JSON list of C-alpha atoms in Angstrom, two decimals:
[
{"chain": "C", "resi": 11, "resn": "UNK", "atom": "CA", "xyz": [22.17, -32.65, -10.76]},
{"chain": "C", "resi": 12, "resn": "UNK", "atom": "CA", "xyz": [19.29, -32.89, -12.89]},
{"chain": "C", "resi": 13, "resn": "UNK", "atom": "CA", "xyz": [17.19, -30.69, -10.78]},
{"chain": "C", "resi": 14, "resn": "UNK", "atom": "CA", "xyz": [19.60, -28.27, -11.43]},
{"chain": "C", "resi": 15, "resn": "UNK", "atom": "CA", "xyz": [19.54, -28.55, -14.85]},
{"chain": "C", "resi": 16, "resn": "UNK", "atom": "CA", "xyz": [16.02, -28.19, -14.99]},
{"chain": "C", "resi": 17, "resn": "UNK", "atom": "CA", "xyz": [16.04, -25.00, -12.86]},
{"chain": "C", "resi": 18, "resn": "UNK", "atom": "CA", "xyz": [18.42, -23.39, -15.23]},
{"chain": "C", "resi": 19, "resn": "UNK", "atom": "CA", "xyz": [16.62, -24.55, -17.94]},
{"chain": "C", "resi": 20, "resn": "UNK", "atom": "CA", "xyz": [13.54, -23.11, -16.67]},
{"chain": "C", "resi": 21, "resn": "UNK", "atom": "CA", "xyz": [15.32, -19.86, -15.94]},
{"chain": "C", "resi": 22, "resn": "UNK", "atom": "CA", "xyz": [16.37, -19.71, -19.42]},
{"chain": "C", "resi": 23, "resn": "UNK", "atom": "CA", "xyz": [13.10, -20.30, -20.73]},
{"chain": "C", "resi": 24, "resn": "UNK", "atom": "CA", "xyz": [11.78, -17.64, -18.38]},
{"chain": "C", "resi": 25, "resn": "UNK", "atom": "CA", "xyz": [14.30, -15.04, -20.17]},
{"chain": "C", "resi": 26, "resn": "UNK", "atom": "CA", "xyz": [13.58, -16.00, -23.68]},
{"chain": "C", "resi": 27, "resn": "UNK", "atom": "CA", "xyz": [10.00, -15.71, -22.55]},
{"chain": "C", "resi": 28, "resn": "UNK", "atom": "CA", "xyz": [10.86, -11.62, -21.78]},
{"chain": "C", "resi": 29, "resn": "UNK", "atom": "CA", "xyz": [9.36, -12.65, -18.04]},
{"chain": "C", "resi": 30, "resn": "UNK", "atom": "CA", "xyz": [10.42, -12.01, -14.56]},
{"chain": "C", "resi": 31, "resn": "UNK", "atom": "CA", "xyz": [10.53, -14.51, -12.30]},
{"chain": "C", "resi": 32, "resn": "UNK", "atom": "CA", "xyz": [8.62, -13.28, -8.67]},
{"chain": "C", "resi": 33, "resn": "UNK", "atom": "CA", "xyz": [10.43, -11.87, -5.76]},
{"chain": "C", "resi": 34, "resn": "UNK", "atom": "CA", "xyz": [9.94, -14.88, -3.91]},
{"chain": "C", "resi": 35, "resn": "UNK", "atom": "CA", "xyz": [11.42, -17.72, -5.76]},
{"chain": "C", "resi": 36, "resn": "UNK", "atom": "CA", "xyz": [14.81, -18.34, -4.50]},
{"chain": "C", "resi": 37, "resn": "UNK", "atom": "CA", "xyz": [17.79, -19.36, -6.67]},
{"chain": "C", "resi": 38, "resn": "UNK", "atom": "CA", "xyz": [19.59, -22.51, -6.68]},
{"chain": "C", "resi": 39, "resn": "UNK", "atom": "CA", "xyz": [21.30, -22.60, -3.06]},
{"chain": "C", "resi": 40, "resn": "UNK", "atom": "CA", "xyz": [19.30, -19.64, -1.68]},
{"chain": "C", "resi": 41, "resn": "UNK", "atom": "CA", "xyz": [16.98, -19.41, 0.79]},
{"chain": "C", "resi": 42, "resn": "UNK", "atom": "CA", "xyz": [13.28, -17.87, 0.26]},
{"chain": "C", "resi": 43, "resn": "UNK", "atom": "CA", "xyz": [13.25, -13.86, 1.69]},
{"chain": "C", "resi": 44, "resn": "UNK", "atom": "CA", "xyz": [10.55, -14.01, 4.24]},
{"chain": "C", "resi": 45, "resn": "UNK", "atom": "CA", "xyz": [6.84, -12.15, 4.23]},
{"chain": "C", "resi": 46, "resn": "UNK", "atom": "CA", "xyz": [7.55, -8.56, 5.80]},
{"chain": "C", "resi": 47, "resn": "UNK", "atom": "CA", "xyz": [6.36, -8.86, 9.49]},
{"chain": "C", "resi": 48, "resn": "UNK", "atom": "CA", "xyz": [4.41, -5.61, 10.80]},
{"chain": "C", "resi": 49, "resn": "UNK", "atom": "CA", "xyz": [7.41, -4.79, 13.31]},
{"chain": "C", "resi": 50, "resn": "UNK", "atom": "CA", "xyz": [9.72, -4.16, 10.52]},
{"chain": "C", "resi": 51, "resn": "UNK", "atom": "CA", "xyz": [7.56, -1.50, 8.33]},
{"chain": "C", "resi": 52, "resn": "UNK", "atom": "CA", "xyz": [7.02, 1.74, 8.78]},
{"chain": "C", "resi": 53, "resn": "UNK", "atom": "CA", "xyz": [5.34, 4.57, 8.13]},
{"chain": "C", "resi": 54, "resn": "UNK", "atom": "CA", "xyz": [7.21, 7.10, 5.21]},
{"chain": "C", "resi": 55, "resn": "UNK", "atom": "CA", "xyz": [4.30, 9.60, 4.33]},
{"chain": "C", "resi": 56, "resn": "UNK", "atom": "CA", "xyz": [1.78, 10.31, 2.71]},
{"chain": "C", "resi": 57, "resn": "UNK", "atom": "CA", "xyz": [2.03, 12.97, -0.60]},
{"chain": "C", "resi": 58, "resn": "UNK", "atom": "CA", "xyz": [-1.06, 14.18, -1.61]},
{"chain": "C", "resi": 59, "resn": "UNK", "atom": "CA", "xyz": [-1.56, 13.16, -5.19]},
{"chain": "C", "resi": 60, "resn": "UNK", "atom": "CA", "xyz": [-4.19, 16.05, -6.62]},
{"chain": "C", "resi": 61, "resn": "UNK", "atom": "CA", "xyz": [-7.63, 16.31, -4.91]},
{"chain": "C", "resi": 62, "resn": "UNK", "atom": "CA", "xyz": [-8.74, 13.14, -4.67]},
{"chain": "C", "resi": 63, "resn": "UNK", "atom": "CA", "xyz": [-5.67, 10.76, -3.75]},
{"chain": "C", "resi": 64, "resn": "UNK", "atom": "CA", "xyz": [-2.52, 9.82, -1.53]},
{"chain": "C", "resi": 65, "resn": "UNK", "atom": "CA", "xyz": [0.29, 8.07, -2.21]},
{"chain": "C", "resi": 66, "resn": "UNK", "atom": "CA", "xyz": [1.14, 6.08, 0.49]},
{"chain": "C", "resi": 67, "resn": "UNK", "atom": "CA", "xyz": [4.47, 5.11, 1.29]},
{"chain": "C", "resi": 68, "resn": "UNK", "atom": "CA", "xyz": [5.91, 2.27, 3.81]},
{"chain": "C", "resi": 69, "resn": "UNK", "atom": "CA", "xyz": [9.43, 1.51, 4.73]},
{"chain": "C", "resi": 70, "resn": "UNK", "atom": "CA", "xyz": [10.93, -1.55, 5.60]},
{"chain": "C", "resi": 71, "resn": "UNK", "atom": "CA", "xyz": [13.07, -0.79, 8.62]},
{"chain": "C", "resi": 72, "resn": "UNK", "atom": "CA", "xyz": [14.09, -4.35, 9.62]},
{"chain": "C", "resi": 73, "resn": "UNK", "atom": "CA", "xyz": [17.46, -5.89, 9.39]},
{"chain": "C", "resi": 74, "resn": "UNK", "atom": "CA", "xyz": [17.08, -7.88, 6.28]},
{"chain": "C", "resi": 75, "resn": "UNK", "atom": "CA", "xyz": [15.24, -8.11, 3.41]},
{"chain": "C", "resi": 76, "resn": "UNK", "atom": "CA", "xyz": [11.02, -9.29, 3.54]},
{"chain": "C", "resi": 77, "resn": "UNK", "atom": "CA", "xyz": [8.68, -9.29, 0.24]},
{"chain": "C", "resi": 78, "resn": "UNK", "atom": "CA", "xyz": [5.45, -7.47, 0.57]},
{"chain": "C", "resi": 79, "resn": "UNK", "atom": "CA", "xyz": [2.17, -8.74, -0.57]},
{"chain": "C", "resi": 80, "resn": "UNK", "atom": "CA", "xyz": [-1.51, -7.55, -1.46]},
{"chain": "C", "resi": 81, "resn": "UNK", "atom": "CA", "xyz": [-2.87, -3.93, -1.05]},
{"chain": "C", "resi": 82, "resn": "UNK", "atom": "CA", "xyz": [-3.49, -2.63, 2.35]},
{"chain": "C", "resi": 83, "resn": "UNK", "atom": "CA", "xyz": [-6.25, -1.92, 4.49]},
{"chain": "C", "resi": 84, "resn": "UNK", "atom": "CA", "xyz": [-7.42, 2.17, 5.34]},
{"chain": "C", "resi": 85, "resn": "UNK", "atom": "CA", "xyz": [-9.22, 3.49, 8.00]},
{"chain": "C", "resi": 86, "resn": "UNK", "atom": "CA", "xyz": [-9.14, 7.84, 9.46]},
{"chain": "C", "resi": 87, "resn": "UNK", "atom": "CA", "xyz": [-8.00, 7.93, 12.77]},
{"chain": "C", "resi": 88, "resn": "UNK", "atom": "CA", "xyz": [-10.22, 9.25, 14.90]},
{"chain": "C", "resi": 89, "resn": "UNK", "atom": "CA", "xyz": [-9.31, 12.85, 16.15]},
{"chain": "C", "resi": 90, "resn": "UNK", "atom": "CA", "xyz": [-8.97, 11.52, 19.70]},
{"chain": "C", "resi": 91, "resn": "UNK", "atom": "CA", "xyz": [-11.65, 9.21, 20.14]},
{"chain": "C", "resi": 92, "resn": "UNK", "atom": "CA", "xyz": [-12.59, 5.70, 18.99]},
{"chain": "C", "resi": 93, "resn": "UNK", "atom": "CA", "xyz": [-16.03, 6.86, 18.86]},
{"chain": "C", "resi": 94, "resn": "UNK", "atom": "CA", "xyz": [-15.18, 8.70, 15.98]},
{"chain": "C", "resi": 95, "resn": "UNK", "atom": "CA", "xyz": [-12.54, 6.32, 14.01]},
{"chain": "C", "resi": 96, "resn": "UNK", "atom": "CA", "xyz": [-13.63, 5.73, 10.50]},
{"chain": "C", "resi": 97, "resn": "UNK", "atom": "CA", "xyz": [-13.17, 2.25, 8.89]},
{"chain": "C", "resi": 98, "resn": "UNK", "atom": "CA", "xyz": [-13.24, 2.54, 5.24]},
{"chain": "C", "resi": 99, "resn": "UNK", "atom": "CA", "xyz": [-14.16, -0.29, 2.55]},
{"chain": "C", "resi": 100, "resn": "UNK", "atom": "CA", "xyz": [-11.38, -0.70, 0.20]},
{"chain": "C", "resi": 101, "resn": "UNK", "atom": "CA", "xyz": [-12.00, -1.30, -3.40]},
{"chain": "C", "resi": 102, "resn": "UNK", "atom": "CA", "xyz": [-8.41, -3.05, -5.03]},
{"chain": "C", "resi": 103, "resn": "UNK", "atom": "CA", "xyz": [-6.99, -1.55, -7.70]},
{"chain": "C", "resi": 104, "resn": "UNK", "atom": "CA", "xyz": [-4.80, -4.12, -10.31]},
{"chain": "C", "resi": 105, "resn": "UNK", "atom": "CA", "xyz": [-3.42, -6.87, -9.26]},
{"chain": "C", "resi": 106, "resn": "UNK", "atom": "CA", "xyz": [-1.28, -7.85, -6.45]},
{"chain": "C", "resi": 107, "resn": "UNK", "atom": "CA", "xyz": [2.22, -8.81, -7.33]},
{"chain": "C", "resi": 108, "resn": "UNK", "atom": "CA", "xyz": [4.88, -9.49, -4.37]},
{"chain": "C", "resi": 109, "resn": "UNK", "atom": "CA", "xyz": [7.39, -6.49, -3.60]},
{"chain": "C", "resi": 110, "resn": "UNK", "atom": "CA", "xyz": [10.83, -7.12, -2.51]},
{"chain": "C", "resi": 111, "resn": "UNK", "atom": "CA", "xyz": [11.96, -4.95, 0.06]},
{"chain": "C", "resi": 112, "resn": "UNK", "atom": "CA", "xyz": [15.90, -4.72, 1.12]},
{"chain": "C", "resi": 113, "resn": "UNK", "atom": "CA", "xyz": [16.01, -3.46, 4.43]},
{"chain": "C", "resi": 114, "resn": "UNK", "atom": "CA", "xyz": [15.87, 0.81, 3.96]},
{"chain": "C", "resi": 115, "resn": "UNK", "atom": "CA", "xyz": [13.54, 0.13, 0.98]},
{"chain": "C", "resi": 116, "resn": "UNK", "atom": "CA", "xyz": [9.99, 1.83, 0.14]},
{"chain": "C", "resi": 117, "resn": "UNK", "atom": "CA", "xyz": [7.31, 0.30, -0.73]},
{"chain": "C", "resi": 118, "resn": "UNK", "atom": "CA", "xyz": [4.26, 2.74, -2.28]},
{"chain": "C", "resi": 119, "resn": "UNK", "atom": "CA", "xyz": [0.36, 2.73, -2.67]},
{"chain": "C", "resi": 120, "resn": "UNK", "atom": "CA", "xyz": [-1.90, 5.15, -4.14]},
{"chain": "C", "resi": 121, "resn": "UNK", "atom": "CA", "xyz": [-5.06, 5.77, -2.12]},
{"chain": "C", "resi": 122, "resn": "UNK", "atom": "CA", "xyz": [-8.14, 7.21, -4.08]},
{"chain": "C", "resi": 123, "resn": "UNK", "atom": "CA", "xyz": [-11.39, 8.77, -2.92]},
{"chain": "C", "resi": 124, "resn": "UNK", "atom": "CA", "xyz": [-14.78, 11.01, -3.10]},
{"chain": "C", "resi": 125, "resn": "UNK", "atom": "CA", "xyz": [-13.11, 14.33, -2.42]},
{"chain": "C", "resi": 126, "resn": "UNK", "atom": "CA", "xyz": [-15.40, 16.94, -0.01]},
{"chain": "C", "resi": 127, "resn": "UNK", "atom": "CA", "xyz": [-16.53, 19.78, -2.38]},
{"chain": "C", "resi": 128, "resn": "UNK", "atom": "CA", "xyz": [-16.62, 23.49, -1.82]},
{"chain": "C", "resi": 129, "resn": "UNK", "atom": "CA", "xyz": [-14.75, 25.59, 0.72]},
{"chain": "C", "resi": 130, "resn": "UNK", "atom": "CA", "xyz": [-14.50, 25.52, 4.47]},
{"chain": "C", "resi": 131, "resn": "UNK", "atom": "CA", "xyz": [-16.94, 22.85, 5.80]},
{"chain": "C", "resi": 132, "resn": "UNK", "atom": "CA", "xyz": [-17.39, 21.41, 1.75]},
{"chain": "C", "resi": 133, "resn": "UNK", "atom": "CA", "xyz": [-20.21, 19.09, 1.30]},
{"chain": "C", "resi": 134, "resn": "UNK", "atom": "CA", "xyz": [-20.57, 15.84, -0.61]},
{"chain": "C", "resi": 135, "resn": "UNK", "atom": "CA", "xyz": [-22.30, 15.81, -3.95]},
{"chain": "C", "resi": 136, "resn": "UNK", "atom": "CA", "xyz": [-24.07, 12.72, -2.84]},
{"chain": "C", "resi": 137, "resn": "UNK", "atom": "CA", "xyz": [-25.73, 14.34, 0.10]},
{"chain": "C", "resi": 138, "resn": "UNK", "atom": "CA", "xyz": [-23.65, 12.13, 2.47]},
{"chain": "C", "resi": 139, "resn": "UNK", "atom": "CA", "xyz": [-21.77, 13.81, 5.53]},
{"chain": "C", "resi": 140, "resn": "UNK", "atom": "CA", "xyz": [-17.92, 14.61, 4.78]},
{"chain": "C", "resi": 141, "resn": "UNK", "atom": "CA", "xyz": [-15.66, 13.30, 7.03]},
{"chain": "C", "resi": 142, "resn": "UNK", "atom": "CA", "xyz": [-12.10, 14.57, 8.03]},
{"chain": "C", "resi": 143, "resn": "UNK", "atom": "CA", "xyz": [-9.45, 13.43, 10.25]},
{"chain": "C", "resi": 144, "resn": "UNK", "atom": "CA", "xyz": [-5.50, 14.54, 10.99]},
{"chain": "C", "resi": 145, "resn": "UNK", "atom": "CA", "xyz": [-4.79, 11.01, 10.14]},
{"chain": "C", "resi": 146, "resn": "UNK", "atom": "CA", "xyz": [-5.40, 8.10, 8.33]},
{"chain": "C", "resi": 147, "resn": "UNK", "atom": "CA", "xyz": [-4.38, 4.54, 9.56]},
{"chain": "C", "resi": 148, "resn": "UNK", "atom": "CA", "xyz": [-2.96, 1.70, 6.57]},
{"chain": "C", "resi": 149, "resn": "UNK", "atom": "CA", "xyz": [-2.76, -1.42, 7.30]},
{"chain": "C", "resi": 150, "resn": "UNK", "atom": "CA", "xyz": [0.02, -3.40, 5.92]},
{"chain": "C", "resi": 151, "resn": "UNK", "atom": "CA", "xyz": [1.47, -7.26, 6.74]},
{"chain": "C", "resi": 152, "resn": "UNK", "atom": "CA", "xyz": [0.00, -6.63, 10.41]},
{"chain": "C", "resi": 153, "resn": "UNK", "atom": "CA", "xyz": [0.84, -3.41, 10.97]},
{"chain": "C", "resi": 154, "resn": "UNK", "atom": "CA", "xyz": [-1.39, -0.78, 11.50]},
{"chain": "C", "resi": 155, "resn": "UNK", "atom": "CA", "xyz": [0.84, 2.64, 10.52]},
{"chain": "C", "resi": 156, "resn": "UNK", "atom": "CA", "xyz": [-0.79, 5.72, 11.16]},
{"chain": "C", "resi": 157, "resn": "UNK", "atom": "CA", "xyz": [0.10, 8.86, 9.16]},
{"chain": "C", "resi": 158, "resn": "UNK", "atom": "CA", "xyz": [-0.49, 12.56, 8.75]},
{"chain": "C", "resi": 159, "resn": "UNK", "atom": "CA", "xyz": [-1.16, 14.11, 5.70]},
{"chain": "C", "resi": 160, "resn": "UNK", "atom": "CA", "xyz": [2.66, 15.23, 4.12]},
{"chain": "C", "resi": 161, "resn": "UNK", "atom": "CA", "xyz": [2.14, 19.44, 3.94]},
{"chain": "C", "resi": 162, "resn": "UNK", "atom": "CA", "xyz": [-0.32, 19.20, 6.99]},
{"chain": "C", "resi": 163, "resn": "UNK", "atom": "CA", "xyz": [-3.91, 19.52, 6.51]},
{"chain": "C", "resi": 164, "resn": "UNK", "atom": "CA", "xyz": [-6.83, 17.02, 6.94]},
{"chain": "C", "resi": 165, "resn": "UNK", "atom": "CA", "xyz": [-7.89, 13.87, 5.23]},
{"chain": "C", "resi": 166, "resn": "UNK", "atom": "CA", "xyz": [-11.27, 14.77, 3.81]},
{"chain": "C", "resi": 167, "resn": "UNK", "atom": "CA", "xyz": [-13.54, 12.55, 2.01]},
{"chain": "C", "resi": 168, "resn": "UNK", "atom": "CA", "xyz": [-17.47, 11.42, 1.20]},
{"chain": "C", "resi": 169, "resn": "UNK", "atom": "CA", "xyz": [-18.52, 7.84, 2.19]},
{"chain": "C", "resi": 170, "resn": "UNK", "atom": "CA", "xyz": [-17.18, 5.14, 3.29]},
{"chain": "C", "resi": 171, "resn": "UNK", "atom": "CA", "xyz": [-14.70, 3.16, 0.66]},
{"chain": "C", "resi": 172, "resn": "UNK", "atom": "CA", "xyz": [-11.13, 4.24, -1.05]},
{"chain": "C", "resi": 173, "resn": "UNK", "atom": "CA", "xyz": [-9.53, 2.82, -3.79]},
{"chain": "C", "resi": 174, "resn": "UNK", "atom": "CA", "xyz": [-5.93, 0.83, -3.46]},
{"chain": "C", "resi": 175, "resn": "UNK", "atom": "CA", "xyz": [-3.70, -0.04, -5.54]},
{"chain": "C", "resi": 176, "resn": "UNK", "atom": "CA", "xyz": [-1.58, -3.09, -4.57]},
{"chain": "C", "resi": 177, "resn": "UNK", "atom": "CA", "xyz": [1.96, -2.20, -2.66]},
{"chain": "C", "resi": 178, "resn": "UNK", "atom": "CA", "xyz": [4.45, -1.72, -5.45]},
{"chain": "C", "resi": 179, "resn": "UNK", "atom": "CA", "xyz": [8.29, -0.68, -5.39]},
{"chain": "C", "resi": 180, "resn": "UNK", "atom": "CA", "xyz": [8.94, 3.39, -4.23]},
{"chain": "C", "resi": 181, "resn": "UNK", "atom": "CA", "xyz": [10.74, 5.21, -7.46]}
]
């Protein structure tokens, strides 16, 4: 009994306080949702966001609900060969807060990047060779979920590292 009253006095607390309590912590009586497993996420699409960004979306396709943590991991597929698969360094945008996903629900990121310059074959204004691939790979609670670029096209960018924001609810 008086852990309960200390719960709902915490809770209270917490509301006064104008905070939100994470997805995570379970109420009195209610079990914890689990960590989203790779199996159950998939890929939505990916919008392009101007010239230099995608937002990234993933959709939890399991039969329950699983919270989502931390921003992913990139890579470009590589048109048909591993030879040619492009890892990328990720730079994390914000901070990571966990995402509640009911089964059916979105989850988004925004990836960021040294657009290719120019028409046709473009070129990098750092000198470096611009790279372009059908597809880019995101890696996400084990998954690795490969999408195309939503509209067609190619993923074009200079060097080696993106920026990510952290996974975050889909409007």
């Amino acid at each position: 009994m008086a852990r309960i009253v200390k719960r709902a006095a915490a809770l209270v607390t917490v509301a006064l306080l104008g905070m939100t309590v994470p997805a995570t912590v379970a109420t009195a009586g209610a079990a914890p949702v689990p960590a989203c497993r790779g199996g159950q996420l998939a890929a939505g699409g990916a919008e392009r966001v101007g010239a230099d960004a995608f937002r990234v979306t993933v959709v939890n396709e399991g039969p329950g609900p699983c919270v989502l943590r931390g921003h992913p991991t990139v890579a470009l597929a590589g048109q048909g060969a591993p030879s040619r698969a492009k890892s990328l360094s990720v730079t994390r945008q914000g901070p990571a807060r966990p995402v509640q996903l009911a089964a059916g629900a979105a989850a988004q990121t925004r990836i960021s990047f040294v657009p290719v310059l120019g028409e046709a074959d473009g070129y990098c204004a750092s000198g470096a060779e611009p790279f372009a691939a059908p597809s880019m790979v995101i890696g996400a609670a084990g998954a690795r979920l490969q999408l195309a670029p939503d509209g067609g096209g190619n993923f074009a960018l200079c060097g080696t590292t993106v920026r990510a924001t952290a996974f975050r609810p889909a409007p």
